[in-house]
Coordinates of C-alpha atoms in Angstrom, one line a residue:
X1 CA 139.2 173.3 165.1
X2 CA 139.5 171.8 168.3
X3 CA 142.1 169.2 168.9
X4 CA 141.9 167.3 172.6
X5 CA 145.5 166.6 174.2
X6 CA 145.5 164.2 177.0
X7 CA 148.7 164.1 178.7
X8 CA 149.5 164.8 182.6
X9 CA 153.1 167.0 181.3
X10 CA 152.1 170.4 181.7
X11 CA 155.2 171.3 180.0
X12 CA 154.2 168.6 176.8
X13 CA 150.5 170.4 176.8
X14 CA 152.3 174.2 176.5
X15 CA 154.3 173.1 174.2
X16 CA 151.5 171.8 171.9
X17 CA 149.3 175.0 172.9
X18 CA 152.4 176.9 171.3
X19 CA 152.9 174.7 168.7
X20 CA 148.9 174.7 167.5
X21 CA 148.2 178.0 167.8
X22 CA 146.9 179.8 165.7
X23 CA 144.2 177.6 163.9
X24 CA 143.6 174.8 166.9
X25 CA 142.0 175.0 169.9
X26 CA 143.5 172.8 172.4
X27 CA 141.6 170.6 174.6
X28 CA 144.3 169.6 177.2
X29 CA 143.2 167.1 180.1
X30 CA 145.4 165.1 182.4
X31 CA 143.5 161.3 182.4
X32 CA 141.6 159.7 180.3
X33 CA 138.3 160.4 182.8
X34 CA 138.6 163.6 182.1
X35 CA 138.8 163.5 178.4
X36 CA 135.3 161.3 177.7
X37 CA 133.3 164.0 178.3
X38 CA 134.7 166.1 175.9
X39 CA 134.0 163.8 173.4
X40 CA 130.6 165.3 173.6
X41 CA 131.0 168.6 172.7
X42 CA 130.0 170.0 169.8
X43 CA 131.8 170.3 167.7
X44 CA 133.8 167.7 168.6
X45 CA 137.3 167.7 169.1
X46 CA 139.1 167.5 165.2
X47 CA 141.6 165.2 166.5
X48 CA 142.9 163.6 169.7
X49 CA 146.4 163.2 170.9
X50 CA 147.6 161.1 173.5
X51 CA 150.5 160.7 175.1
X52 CA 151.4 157.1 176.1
X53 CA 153.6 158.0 178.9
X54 CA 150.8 159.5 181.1
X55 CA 150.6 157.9 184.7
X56 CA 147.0 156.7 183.1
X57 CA 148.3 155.3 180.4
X58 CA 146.7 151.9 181.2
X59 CA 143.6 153.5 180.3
X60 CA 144.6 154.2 176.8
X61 CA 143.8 150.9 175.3
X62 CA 140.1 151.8 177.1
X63 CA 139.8 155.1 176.0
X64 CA 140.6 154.0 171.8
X65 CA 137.9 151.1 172.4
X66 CA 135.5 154.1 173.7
X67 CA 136.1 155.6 170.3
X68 CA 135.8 152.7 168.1
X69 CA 132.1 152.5 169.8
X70 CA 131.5 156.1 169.8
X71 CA 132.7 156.0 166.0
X72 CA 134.7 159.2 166.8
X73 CA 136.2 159.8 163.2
X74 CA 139.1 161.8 163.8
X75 CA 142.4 161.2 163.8
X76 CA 144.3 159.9 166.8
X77 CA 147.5 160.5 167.6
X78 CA 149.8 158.8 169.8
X79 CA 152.6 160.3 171.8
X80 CA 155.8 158.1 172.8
X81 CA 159.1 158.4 173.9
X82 CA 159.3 154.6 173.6
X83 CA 158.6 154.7 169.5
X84 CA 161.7 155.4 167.1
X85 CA 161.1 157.8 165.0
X86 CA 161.3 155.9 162.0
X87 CA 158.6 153.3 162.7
X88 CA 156.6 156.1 164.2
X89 CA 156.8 157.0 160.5
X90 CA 155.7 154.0 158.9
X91 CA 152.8 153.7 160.9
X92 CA 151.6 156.6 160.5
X93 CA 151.8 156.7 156.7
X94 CA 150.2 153.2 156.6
X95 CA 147.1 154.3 158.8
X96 CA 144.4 156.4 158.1
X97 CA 143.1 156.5 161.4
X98 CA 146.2 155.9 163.7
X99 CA 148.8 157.8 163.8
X100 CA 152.4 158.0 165.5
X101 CA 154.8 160.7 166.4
X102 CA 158.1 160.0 168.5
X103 CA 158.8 162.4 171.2
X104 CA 160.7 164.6 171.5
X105 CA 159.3 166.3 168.2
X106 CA 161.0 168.4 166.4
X107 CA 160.1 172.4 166.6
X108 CA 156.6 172.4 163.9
X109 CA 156.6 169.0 163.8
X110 CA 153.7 168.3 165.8
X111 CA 151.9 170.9 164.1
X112 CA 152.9 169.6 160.4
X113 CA 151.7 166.1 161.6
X114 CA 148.6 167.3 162.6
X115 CA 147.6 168.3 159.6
X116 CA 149.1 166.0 157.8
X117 CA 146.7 163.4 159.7
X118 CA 143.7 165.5 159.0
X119 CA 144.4 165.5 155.5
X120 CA 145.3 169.1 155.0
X121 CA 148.8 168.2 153.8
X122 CA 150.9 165.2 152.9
X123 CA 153.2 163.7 156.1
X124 CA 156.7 164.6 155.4
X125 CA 159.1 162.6 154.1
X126 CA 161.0 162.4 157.3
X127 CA 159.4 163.3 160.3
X128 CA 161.6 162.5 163.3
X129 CA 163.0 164.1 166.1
X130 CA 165.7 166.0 166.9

């Protein structure tokens, strides 16, 4: 399963390379120009992360209105120092398309909340970070 991972922290994309392997292929890309096209491939990407904090992150509110219209149906995660880790929570148990994970994770987190978003597993009870 492919997930794509924009985010211009090369450390943040190795971390999530380590994190998802085995059993996900990770798309990383840098902006939000370079992501769109991978939208195409086929298969397409499972899910797609993004992190918020990304010098293009002005483009993010773009690039989820590109998926609304493309009727991408994955999950998509969003990335943010800025969110607590409790209403990072919330949201994302109250979504079913949305999702929120405050950084920095905790180590399997991301990986949990993956595939909690993808259905493969119920969210934890408490995922926050360390």
């Amino acid at each position: 399963m492919r997930v794509l991972f924009v985010a211009d922290d090369a450390l943040l994309r190795d971390t999530a390379r380590r994190e998802l392997s085995p059993g996900f292929e990770l798309l990383p890309v840098n902006t939000f120009a370079l992501a769109l096209p991978l939208l195409e491939l086929e298969p397409a990407p499972t899910a797609i992360i993004i992190d918020l904090g990304l010098a293009d992150a002005k483009g993010a509110a773009d690039f989820l209105a590109t998926l609304v219209e493309r009727n991408y149906p994955g999950p998509r995660v969003l990335l943010s120092s800025k969110f607590r880790p409790e209403e990072a929570s919330t949201l994302s148990q109250a979504s079913i398309i949305h999702f929120a994970l405050a950084m920095p994770w905790a180590p399997g987190e991301l990986r949990a909340f993956v595939e909690a978003a993808l259905g493969f597993r119920p969210f934890p009870s408490a995922l926050h970070a360390s």
